[in-house]
mmCIF file of C-alpha atoms in Angstrom:
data_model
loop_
_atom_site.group_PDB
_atom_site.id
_atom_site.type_symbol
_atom_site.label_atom_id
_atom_site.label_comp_id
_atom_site.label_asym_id
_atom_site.label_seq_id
_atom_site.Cartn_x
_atom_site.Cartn_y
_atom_site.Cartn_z
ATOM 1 C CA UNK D 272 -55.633 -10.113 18.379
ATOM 2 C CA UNK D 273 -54.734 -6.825 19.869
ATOM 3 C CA UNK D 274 -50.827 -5.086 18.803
ATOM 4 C CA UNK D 275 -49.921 -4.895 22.306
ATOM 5 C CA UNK D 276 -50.761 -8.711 23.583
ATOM 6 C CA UNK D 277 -47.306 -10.192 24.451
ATOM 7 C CA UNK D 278 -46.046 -13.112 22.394
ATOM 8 C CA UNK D 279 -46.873 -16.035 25.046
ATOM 9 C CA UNK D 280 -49.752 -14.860 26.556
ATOM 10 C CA UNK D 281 -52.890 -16.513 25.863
ATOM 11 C CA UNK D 282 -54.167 -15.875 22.623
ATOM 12 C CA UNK D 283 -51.129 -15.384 20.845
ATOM 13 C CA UNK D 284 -49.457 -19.068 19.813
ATOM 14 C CA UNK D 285 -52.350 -19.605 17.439
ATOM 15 C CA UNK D 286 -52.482 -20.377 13.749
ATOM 16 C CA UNK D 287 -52.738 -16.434 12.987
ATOM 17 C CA UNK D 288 -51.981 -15.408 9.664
ATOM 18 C CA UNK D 289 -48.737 -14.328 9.743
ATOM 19 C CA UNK D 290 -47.903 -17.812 10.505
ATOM 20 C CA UNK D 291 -50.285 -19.385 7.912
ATOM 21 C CA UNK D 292 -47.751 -20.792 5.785
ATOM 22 C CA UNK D 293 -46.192 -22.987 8.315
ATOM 23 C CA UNK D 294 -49.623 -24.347 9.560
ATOM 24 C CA UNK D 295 -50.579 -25.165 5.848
ATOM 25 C CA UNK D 296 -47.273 -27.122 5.430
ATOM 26 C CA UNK D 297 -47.233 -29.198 8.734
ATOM 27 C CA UNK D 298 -50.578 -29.807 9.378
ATOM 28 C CA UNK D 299 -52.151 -30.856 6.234
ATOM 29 C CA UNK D 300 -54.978 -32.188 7.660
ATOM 30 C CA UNK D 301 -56.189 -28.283 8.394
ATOM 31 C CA UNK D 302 -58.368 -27.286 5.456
ATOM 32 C CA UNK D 303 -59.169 -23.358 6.603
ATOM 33 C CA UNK D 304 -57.843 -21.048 9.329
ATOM 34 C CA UNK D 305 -60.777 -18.607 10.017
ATOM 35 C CA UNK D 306 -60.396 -15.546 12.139
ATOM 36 C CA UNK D 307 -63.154 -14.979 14.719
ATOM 37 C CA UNK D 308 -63.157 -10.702 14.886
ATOM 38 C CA UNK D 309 -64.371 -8.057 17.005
ATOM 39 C CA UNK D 310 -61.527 -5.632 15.807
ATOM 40 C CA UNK D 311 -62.863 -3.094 14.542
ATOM 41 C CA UNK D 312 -60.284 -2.940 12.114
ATOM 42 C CA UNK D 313 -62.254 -5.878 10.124
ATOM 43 C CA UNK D 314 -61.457 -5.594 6.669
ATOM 44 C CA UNK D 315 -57.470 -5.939 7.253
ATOM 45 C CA UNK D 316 -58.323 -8.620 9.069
ATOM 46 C CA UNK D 317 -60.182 -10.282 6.358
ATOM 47 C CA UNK D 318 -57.518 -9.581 3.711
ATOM 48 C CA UNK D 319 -54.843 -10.988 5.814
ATOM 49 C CA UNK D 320 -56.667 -14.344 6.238
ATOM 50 C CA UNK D 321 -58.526 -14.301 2.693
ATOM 51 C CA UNK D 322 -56.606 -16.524 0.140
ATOM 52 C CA UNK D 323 -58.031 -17.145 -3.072
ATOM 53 C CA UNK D 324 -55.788 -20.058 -3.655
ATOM 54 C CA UNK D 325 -55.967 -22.179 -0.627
ATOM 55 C CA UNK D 326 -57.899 -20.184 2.259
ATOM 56 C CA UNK D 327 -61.319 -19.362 1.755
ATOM 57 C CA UNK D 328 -62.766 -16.616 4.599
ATOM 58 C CA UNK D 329 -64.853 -18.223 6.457
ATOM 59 C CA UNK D 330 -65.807 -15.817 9.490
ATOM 60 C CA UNK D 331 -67.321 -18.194 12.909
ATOM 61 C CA UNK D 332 -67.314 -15.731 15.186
ATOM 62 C CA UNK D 333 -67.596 -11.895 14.869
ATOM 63 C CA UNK D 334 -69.885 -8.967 16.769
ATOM 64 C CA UNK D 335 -73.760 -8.541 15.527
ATOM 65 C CA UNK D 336 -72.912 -6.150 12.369
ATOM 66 C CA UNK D 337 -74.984 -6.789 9.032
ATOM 67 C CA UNK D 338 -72.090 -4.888 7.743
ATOM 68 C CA UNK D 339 -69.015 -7.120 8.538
ATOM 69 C CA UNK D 340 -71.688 -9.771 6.940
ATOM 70 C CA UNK D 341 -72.152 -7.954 3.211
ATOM 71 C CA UNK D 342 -68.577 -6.912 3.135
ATOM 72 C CA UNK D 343 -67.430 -10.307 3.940
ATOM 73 C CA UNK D 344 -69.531 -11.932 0.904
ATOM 74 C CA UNK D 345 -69.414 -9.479 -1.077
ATOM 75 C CA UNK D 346 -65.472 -8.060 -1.172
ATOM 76 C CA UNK D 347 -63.697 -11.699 -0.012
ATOM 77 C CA UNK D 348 -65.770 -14.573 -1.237
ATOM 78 C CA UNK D 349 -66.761 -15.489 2.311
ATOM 79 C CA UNK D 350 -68.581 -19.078 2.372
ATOM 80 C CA UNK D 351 -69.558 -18.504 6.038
ATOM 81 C CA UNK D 352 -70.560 -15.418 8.787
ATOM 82 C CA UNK D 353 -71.251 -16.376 11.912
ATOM 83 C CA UNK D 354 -72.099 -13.592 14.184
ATOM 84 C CA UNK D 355 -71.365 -14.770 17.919
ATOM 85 C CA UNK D 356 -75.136 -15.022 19.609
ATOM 86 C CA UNK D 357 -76.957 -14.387 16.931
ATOM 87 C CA UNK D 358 -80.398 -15.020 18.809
ATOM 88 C CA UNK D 359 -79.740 -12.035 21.023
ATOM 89 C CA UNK D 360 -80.466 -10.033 17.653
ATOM 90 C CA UNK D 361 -83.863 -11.313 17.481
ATOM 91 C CA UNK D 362 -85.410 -7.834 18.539
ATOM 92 C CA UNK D 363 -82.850 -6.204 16.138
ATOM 93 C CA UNK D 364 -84.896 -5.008 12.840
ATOM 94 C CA UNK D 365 -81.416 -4.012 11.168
ATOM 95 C CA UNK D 366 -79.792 -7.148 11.915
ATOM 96 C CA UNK D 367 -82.598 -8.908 10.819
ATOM 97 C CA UNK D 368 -83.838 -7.231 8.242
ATOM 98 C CA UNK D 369 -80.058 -6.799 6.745
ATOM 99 C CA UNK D 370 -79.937 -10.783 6.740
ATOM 100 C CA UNK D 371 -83.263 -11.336 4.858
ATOM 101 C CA UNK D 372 -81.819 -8.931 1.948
ATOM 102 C CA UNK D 373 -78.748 -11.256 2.372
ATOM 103 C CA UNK D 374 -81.212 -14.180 1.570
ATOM 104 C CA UNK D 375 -82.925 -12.560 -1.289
ATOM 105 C CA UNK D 376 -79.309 -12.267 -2.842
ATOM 106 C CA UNK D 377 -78.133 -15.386 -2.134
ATOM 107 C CA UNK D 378 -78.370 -16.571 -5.348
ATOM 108 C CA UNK D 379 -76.733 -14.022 -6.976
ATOM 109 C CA UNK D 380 -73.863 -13.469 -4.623
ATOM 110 C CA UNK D 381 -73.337 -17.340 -4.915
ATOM 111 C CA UNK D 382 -72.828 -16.742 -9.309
ATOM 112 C CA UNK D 383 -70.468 -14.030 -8.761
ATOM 113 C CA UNK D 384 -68.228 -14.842 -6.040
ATOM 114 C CA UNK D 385 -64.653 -15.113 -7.750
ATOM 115 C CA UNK D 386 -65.958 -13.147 -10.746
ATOM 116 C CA UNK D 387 -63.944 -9.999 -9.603
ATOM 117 C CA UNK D 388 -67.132 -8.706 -10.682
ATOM 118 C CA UNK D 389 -68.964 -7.935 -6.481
ATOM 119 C CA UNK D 390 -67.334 -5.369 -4.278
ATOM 120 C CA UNK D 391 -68.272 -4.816 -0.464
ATOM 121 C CA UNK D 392 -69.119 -1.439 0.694
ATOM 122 C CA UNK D 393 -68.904 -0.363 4.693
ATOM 123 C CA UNK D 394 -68.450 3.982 4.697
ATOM 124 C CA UNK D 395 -68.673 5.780 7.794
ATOM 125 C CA UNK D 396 -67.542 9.224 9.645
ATOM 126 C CA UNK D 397 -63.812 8.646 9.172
ATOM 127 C CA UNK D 398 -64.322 6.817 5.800
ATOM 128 C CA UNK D 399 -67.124 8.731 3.805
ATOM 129 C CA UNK D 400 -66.151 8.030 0.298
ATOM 130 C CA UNK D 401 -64.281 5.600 -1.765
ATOM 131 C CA UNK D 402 -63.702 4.458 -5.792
ATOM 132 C CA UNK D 403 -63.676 1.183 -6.765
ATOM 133 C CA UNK D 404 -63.246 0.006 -10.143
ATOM 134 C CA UNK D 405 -65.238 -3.009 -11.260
ATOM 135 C CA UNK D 406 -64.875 -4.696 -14.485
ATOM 136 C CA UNK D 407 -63.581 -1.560 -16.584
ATOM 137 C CA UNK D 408 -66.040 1.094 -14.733
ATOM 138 C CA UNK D 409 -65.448 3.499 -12.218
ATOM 139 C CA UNK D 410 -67.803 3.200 -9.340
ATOM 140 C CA UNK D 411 -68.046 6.185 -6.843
ATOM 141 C CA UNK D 412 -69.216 5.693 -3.341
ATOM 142 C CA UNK D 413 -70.296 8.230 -1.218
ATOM 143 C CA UNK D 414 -72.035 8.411 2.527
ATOM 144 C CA UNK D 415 -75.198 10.087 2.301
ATOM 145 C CA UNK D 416 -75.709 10.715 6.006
ATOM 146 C CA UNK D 417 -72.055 10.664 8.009
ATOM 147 C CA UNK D 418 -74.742 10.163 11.495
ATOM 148 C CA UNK D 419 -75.858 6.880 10.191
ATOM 149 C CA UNK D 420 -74.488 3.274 9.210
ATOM 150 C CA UNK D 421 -73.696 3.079 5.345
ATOM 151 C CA UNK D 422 -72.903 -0.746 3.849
ATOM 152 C CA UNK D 423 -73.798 -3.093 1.184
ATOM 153 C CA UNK D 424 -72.462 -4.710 -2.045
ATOM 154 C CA UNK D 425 -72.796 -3.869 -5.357
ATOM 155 C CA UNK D 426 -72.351 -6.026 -8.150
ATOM 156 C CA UNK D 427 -71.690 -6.142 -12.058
ATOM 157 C CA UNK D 428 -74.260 -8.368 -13.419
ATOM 158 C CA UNK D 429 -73.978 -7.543 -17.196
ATOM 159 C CA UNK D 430 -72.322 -5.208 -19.689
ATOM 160 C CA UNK D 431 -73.906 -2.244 -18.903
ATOM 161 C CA UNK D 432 -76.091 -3.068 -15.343
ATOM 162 C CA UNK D 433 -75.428 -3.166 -11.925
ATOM 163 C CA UNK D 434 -77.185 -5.001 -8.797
ATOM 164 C CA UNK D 435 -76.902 -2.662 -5.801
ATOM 165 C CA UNK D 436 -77.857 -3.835 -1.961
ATOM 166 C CA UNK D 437 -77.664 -1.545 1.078
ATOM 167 C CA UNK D 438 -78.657 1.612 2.340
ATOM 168 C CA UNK D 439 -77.493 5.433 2.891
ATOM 169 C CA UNK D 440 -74.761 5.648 0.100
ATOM 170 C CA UNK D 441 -74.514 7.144 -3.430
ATOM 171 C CA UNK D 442 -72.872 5.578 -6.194
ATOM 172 C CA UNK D 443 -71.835 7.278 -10.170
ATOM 173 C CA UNK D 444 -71.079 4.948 -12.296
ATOM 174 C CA UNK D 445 -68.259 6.131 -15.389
ATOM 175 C CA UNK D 446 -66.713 3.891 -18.329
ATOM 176 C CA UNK D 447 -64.879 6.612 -20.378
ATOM 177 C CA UNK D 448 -64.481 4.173 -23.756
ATOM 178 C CA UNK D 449 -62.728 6.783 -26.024
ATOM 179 C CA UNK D 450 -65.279 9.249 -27.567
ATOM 180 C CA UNK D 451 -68.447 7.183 -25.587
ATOM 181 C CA UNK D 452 -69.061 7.938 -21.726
ATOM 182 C CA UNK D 453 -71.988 6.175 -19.548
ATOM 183 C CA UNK D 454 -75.312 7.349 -18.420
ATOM 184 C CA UNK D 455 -77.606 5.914 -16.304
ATOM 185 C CA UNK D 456 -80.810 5.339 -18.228
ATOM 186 C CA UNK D 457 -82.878 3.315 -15.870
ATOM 187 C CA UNK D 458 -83.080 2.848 -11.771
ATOM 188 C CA UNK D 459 -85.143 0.256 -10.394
ATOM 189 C CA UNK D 460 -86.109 -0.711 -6.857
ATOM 190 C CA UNK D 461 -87.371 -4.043 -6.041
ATOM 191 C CA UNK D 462 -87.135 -7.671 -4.295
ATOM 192 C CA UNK D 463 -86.151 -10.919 -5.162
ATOM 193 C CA UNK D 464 -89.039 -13.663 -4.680
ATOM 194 C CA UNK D 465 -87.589 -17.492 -5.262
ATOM 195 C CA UNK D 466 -84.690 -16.195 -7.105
ATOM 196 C CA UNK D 467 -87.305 -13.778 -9.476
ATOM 197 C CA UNK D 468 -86.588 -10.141 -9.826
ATOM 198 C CA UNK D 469 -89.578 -8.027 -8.795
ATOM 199 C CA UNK D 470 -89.964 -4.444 -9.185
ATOM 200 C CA UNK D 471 -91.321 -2.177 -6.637
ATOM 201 C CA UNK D 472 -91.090 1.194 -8.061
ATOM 202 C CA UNK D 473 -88.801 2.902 -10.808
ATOM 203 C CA UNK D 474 -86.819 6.307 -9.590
ATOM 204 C CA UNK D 475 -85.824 9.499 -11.310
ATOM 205 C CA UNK D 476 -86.516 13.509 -11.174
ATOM 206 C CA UNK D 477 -84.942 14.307 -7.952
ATOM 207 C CA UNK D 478 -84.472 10.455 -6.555
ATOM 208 C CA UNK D 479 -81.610 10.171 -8.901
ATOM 209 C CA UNK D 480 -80.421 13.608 -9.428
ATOM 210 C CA UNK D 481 -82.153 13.336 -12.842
ATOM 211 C CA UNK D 482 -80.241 9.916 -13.588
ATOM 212 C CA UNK D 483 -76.527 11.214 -12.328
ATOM 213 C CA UNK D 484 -76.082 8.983 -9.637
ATOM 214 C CA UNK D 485 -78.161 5.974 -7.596
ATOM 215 C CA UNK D 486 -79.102 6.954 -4.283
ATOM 216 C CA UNK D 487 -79.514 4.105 -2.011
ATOM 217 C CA UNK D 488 -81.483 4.961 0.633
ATOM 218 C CA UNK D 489 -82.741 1.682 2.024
ATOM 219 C CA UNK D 490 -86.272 0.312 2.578
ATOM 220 C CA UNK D 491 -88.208 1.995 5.446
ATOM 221 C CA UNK D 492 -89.789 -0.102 7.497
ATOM 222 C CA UNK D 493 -92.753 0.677 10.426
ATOM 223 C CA UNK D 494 -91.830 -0.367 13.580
ATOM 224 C CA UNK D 495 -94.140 -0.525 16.881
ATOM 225 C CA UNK D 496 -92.457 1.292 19.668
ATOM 226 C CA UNK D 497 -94.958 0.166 22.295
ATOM 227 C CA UNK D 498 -93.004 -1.578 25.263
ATOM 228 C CA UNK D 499 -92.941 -3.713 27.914
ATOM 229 C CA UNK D 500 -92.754 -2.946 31.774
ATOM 230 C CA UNK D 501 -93.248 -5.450 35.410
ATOM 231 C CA UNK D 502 -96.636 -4.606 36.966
ATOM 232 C CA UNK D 503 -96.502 -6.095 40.733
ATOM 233 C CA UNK D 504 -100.033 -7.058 41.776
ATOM 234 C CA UNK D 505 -99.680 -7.246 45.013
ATOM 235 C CA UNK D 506 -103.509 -7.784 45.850
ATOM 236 C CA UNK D 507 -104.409 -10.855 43.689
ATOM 237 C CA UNK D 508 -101.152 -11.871 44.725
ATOM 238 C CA UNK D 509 -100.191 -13.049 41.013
ATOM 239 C CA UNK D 510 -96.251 -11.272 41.766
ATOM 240 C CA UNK D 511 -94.991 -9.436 38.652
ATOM 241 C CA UNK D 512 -96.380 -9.631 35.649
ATOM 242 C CA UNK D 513 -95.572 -8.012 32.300
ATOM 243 C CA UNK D 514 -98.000 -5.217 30.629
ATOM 244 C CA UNK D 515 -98.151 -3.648 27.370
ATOM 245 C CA UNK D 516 -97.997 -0.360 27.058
ATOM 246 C CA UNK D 517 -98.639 1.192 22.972
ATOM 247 C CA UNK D 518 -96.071 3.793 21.771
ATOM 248 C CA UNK D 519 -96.937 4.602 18.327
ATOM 249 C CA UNK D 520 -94.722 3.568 15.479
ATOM 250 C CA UNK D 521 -91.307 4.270 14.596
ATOM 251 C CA UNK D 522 -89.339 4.336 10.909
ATOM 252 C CA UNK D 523 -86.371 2.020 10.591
ATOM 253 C CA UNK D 524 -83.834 2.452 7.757
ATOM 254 C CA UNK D 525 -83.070 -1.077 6.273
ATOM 255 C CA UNK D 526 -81.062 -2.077 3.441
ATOM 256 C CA UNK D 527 -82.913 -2.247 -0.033
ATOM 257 C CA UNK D 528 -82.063 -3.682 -3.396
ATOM 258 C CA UNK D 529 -81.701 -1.482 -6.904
ATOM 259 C CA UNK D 530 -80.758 -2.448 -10.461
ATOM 260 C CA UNK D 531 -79.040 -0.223 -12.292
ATOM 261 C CA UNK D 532 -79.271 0.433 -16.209
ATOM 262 C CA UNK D 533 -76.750 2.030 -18.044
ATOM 263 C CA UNK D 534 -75.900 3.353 -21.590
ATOM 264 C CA UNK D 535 -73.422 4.685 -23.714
ATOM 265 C CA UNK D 536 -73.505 7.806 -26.219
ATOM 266 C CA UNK D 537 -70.822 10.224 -27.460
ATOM 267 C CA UNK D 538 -69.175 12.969 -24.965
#
């Protein structure tokens, strides 16, 4: 767990993974050795348990973060997230909302995984930018707001288009092929319904920097801010009860889903 737990002391002893090998070879019976993480060093921990070979990442206990979630599907293959009391997030609309995306992708997460073809994506203050290359293109990520949560997954889905889930990040997207470089030409936002593509609305002018880069914002989504408080009626003599009081609405950022088209045409 932690760098400065003595060896001995409860939970050191385990089948960690710097000790993986020997567990594999003497206990054959194990088929996985999952991490349960609330590091917040994640992502080493998921590369240092992740083996293509003979240890899928299976994650059964982490903290409520849609992000750990998409980066663990997305970047390691992960056939299982289990956030640790996941019905406390019930009243969460990012949590929530962040897993119904999850289950609109599904399906295409599920054809990818071990393509080399699906990256995860998790930016913040410290870490506001990062290239990836996926399947011969260079793939720019870059926080739009440092204040706010940035994750998702993005995904190569044919020659020239991408599948891109999350929210407040910017991607380019470059494949310098000798005298041809890559444009976007088309930037779609939509949903999956029953595994179906749907599109919501196409962007461009000034929501795509006139086609140089995606912008993915997220889906907004109108929240009531009313709440609840304990009303003692002390002359009916009912004790307390709960009352509604209306507060309006509020906007929550959630992540959304694009599809990017690109093309190629001399420099």
């Amino acid at each position: 767990q932690k760098p400065d737990d003595l060896p001995g002391v409860y939970p050191n002893g385990g089948p960690v993974s710097r000790v993986m090998d020997i567990y594999k070879a003497a206990a054959l019976s194990i088929d996985i050795i999952s991490p349960d993480i609330y590091l917040p060093n994640y992502k080493e921990i998921y590369g240092m348990y992740y083996r293509k070979a003979d240890n899928p990442l299976l994650v059964p206990e982490s903290s409520l973060d849609p992000a750990r979630a998409f980066y663990a599907f997305a970047e390691y293959d992960a056939i299982c997230f289990s956030p640790f009391g996941i019905e406390d997030a019930a009243g969460d609309i990012l949590f929530s909302s962040s897993y119904a995306v999850l289950n609109e992708l599904l399906p295409v997460i599920a054809q990818f995984q071990g393509t080399g073809r699906m990256r995860g994506i998790h930016l913040n203050s410290d870490h506001q930018d990062e290239v990836m290359n996926i399947n011969g293109y260079e793939v720019a990520i870059k926080i739009q707001d440092p204040a706010q949560p940035a994750f998702g997954l993005i995904i190569n889905t044919s020659e020239q288009e991408f599948l891109v889930s999350g929210m407040n990040f910017k991607a380019t997207f470059q494949q310098d092929s000798g005298d041809q470089i890559s444009y976007i030409g088309k930037v779609t936002e939509g949903r999956f319904e029953d595994g179906k593509w749907i599109e919501m609305r196409w962007l461009n002018g000034d929501e795509t920097y006139h086609h140089e880069l995606l912008r993915a914002l997220g889906r907004e989504k109108e929240v009531d801010s009313g709440f609840q408080f304990r009303e003692t009626n002390l002359d009916v003599g009912e004790g307390d009860q709960f009352v509604y009081s209306p507060g309006g609405s509020n906007t929550i950022t959630t992540p959304g889903i694009y599809k990017v088209r690109l093309y190629q045409r001399s420099k």
